[in-house]
């Protein structure tokens, strides 16, 4: 579980600064993690190539909030699909089965917040596993299982 202590220091990131994590081909720019938010949340910018998005999954610990910065996405939550463009906001509460796909022709950008923090831990493990090649669905499931995130199906893919 995430640390719930007060943040240890103020944080400022200039554009394009911050830790970069490769999560199965998507570029994660860490803006704030559990260590800088006292465990309260994990905030990141996600760049997704056209046709890309995560597998269908369920979070057992955290709520997830999405804000579309650039691009066009299709979000799916508990069987309901919603198309969203820049400025749209989408919420996937803990326990909801959800995914998304970039349905645009170019790389899209999302601002994502999970609360409480901690999702950065399996993201970093996925990044490390990717250095040895593309992780298998089974290895991804094992990486995310300790965070109570289950992979329930394949990505939406290009629609």
Short mmCIF file of C-alpha atoms in Angstrom, two decimals:
data_model
loop_
_atom_site.label_atom_id
_atom_site.label_comp_id
_atom_site.label_asym_id
_atom_site.label_seq_id
_atom_site.Cartn_x
_atom_site.Cartn_y
_atom_site.Cartn_z
CA UNK A 1 0.00 0.00 0.00
CA UNK A 2 1.12 3.56 -0.62
CA UNK A 3 2.92 5.63 2.01
CA UNK A 4 0.57 8.20 3.58
CA UNK A 5 3.20 10.52 5.04
CA UNK A 6 3.42 14.21 4.08
CA UNK A 7 5.38 15.05 0.91
CA UNK A 8 9.11 15.30 1.56
CA UNK A 9 9.84 18.31 -0.65
CA UNK A 10 8.20 20.77 -3.04
CA UNK A 11 8.13 19.67 -6.65
CA UNK A 12 8.45 21.57 -9.91
CA UNK A 13 8.93 20.09 -13.36
CA UNK A 14 9.59 22.14 -16.48
CA UNK A 15 7.99 20.96 -19.75
CA UNK A 16 9.43 17.58 -20.79
CA UNK A 17 11.17 17.05 -17.42
CA UNK A 18 10.39 14.08 -15.24
CA UNK A 19 11.03 10.38 -15.15
CA UNK A 20 10.02 8.52 -18.33
CA UNK A 21 8.64 5.00 -18.15
CA UNK A 22 7.83 2.73 -21.10
CA UNK A 23 4.64 0.85 -20.24
CA UNK A 24 4.08 -1.63 -23.07
CA UNK A 25 4.92 0.92 -25.77
CA UNK A 26 3.17 3.89 -24.18
CA UNK A 27 5.30 6.76 -22.85
CA UNK A 28 4.60 7.66 -19.21
CA UNK A 29 5.98 10.95 -17.89
CA UNK A 30 5.86 10.84 -14.10
CA UNK A 31 4.68 14.18 -12.71
CA UNK A 32 4.22 13.15 -9.07
CA UNK A 33 4.32 9.76 -7.39
CA UNK A 34 3.71 8.38 -3.91
CA UNK A 35 7.05 9.69 -2.68
CA UNK A 36 6.17 13.29 -3.61
CA UNK A 37 2.48 13.18 -2.63
CA UNK A 38 2.71 11.37 0.68
CA UNK A 39 1.05 8.36 -0.93
CA UNK A 40 -2.07 10.33 -1.84
CA UNK A 41 -1.84 9.93 -5.62
CA UNK A 42 0.17 9.16 -8.74
CA UNK A 43 -0.05 11.79 -11.50
CA UNK A 44 1.32 11.18 -14.98
CA UNK A 45 1.12 12.27 -18.58
CA UNK A 46 0.54 9.38 -20.98
CA UNK A 47 1.43 9.54 -24.67
CA UNK A 48 -0.30 6.84 -26.68
CA UNK A 49 0.37 6.14 -30.36
CA UNK A 50 -2.60 5.85 -32.71
CA UNK A 51 -4.39 2.55 -32.10
CA UNK A 52 -2.73 2.03 -28.72
CA UNK A 53 -4.17 1.56 -25.25
CA UNK A 54 -4.02 -0.82 -22.29
CA UNK A 55 -5.76 -4.18 -21.99
CA UNK A 56 -9.18 -4.33 -20.37
CA UNK A 57 -8.48 -4.23 -16.63
CA UNK A 58 -9.85 -3.60 -13.13
CA UNK A 59 -8.17 -1.67 -10.30
CA UNK A 60 -8.75 -3.11 -6.83
CA UNK A 61 -7.05 -0.32 -4.87
CA UNK A 62 -7.28 2.97 -6.73
CA UNK A 63 -9.66 5.24 -8.59
CA UNK A 64 -8.41 6.51 -11.97
CA UNK A 65 -9.13 9.92 -13.51
CA UNK A 66 -8.40 10.81 -17.15
CA UNK A 67 -8.22 14.22 -18.82
CA UNK A 68 -7.71 14.30 -22.61
CA UNK A 69 -5.03 16.85 -23.51
CA UNK A 70 -4.58 15.97 -27.19
CA UNK A 71 -6.09 13.40 -29.52
CA UNK A 72 -9.25 11.35 -29.63
CA UNK A 73 -9.93 8.35 -27.44
CA UNK A 74 -12.59 5.73 -26.96
CA UNK A 75 -13.05 4.85 -23.29
CA UNK A 76 -14.84 1.69 -22.20
CA UNK A 77 -16.12 1.29 -18.64
CA UNK A 78 -18.25 -1.63 -17.51
CA UNK A 79 -19.36 -2.27 -21.09
CA UNK A 80 -20.25 1.34 -21.98
CA UNK A 81 -18.14 3.08 -24.65
CA UNK A 82 -17.62 6.84 -24.74
CA UNK A 83 -15.70 8.79 -27.41
CA UNK A 84 -13.74 11.76 -26.10
CA UNK A 85 -11.59 14.56 -27.49
CA UNK A 86 -9.46 17.35 -26.02
CA UNK A 87 -10.88 18.75 -22.78
CA UNK A 88 -12.93 15.63 -21.97
CA UNK A 89 -12.75 14.07 -18.50
CA UNK A 90 -13.40 10.41 -17.67
CA UNK A 91 -13.49 8.55 -14.34
CA UNK A 92 -12.91 4.84 -13.74
CA UNK A 93 -13.73 4.17 -10.06
CA UNK A 94 -12.05 1.36 -8.17
CA UNK A 95 -13.69 -1.93 -9.15
CA UNK A 96 -14.84 -0.77 -12.60
CA UNK A 97 -13.67 -2.76 -15.60
CA UNK A 98 -12.20 -0.31 -18.11
CA UNK A 99 -9.79 0.46 -20.91
CA UNK A 100 -9.23 3.03 -23.64
CA UNK A 101 -7.75 3.29 -27.11
CA UNK A 102 -6.37 6.23 -29.07
CA UNK A 103 -8.76 6.30 -32.06
CA UNK A 104 -7.02 9.30 -33.64
CA UNK A 105 -4.46 9.29 -36.45
CA UNK A 106 -1.63 10.73 -34.33
CA UNK A 107 -0.14 10.26 -30.87
CA UNK A 108 -2.52 11.44 -28.15
CA UNK A 109 -1.86 12.73 -24.64
CA UNK A 110 -3.75 12.11 -21.43
CA UNK A 111 -3.28 13.49 -17.93
CA UNK A 112 -4.03 10.60 -15.54
CA UNK A 113 -4.37 10.63 -11.76
CA UNK A 114 -4.74 7.54 -9.61
CA UNK A 115 -5.63 7.78 -5.96
CA UNK A 116 -4.22 6.55 -3.70
CA UNK A 117 -0.73 6.39 -5.16
CA UNK A 118 1.21 3.22 -5.81
CA UNK A 119 0.48 2.38 -9.45
CA UNK A 120 3.94 3.73 -10.29
CA UNK A 121 5.46 0.60 -8.71
CA UNK A 122 4.11 -1.91 -11.28
CA UNK A 123 4.66 0.67 -14.04
CA UNK A 124 8.36 0.78 -13.16
CA UNK A 125 8.50 -3.03 -13.00
CA UNK A 126 6.87 -3.19 -16.45
CA UNK A 127 9.47 -0.73 -17.76
CA UNK A 128 12.28 -2.94 -16.43
CA UNK A 129 10.68 -6.09 -17.87
CA UNK A 130 10.35 -4.37 -21.28
CA UNK A 131 14.13 -4.03 -21.50
CA UNK A 132 14.30 -7.81 -22.01
CA UNK A 133 11.64 -7.72 -24.76
CA UNK A 134 7.87 -7.33 -24.99
CA UNK A 135 6.30 -8.64 -21.75
CA UNK A 136 3.76 -11.43 -22.19
CA UNK A 137 0.18 -11.03 -20.95
CA UNK A 138 1.02 -13.56 -18.21
CA UNK A 139 4.10 -11.63 -17.04
CA UNK A 140 2.11 -8.37 -17.03
CA UNK A 141 -0.62 -10.00 -14.96
CA UNK A 142 2.02 -11.15 -12.45
CA UNK A 143 3.57 -7.66 -12.25
CA UNK A 144 0.21 -5.95 -11.59
CA UNK A 145 -1.33 -8.62 -9.30
CA UNK A 146 0.34 -7.37 -6.06
CA UNK A 147 -1.30 -3.97 -6.71
CA UNK A 148 -4.70 -5.70 -7.07
CA UNK A 149 -4.94 -4.75 -10.73
CA UNK A 150 -6.34 -7.59 -12.83
CA UNK A 151 -6.07 -7.88 -16.59
CA UNK A 152 -9.50 -8.95 -17.79
CA UNK A 153 -9.13 -8.98 -21.58
CA UNK A 154 -7.22 -7.66 -24.57
CA UNK A 155 -6.79 -4.02 -25.56
CA UNK A 156 -9.55 -2.49 -27.67
CA UNK A 157 -7.11 -2.00 -30.55
CA UNK A 158 -7.86 0.24 -33.47
CA UNK A 159 -11.63 0.61 -33.84
#
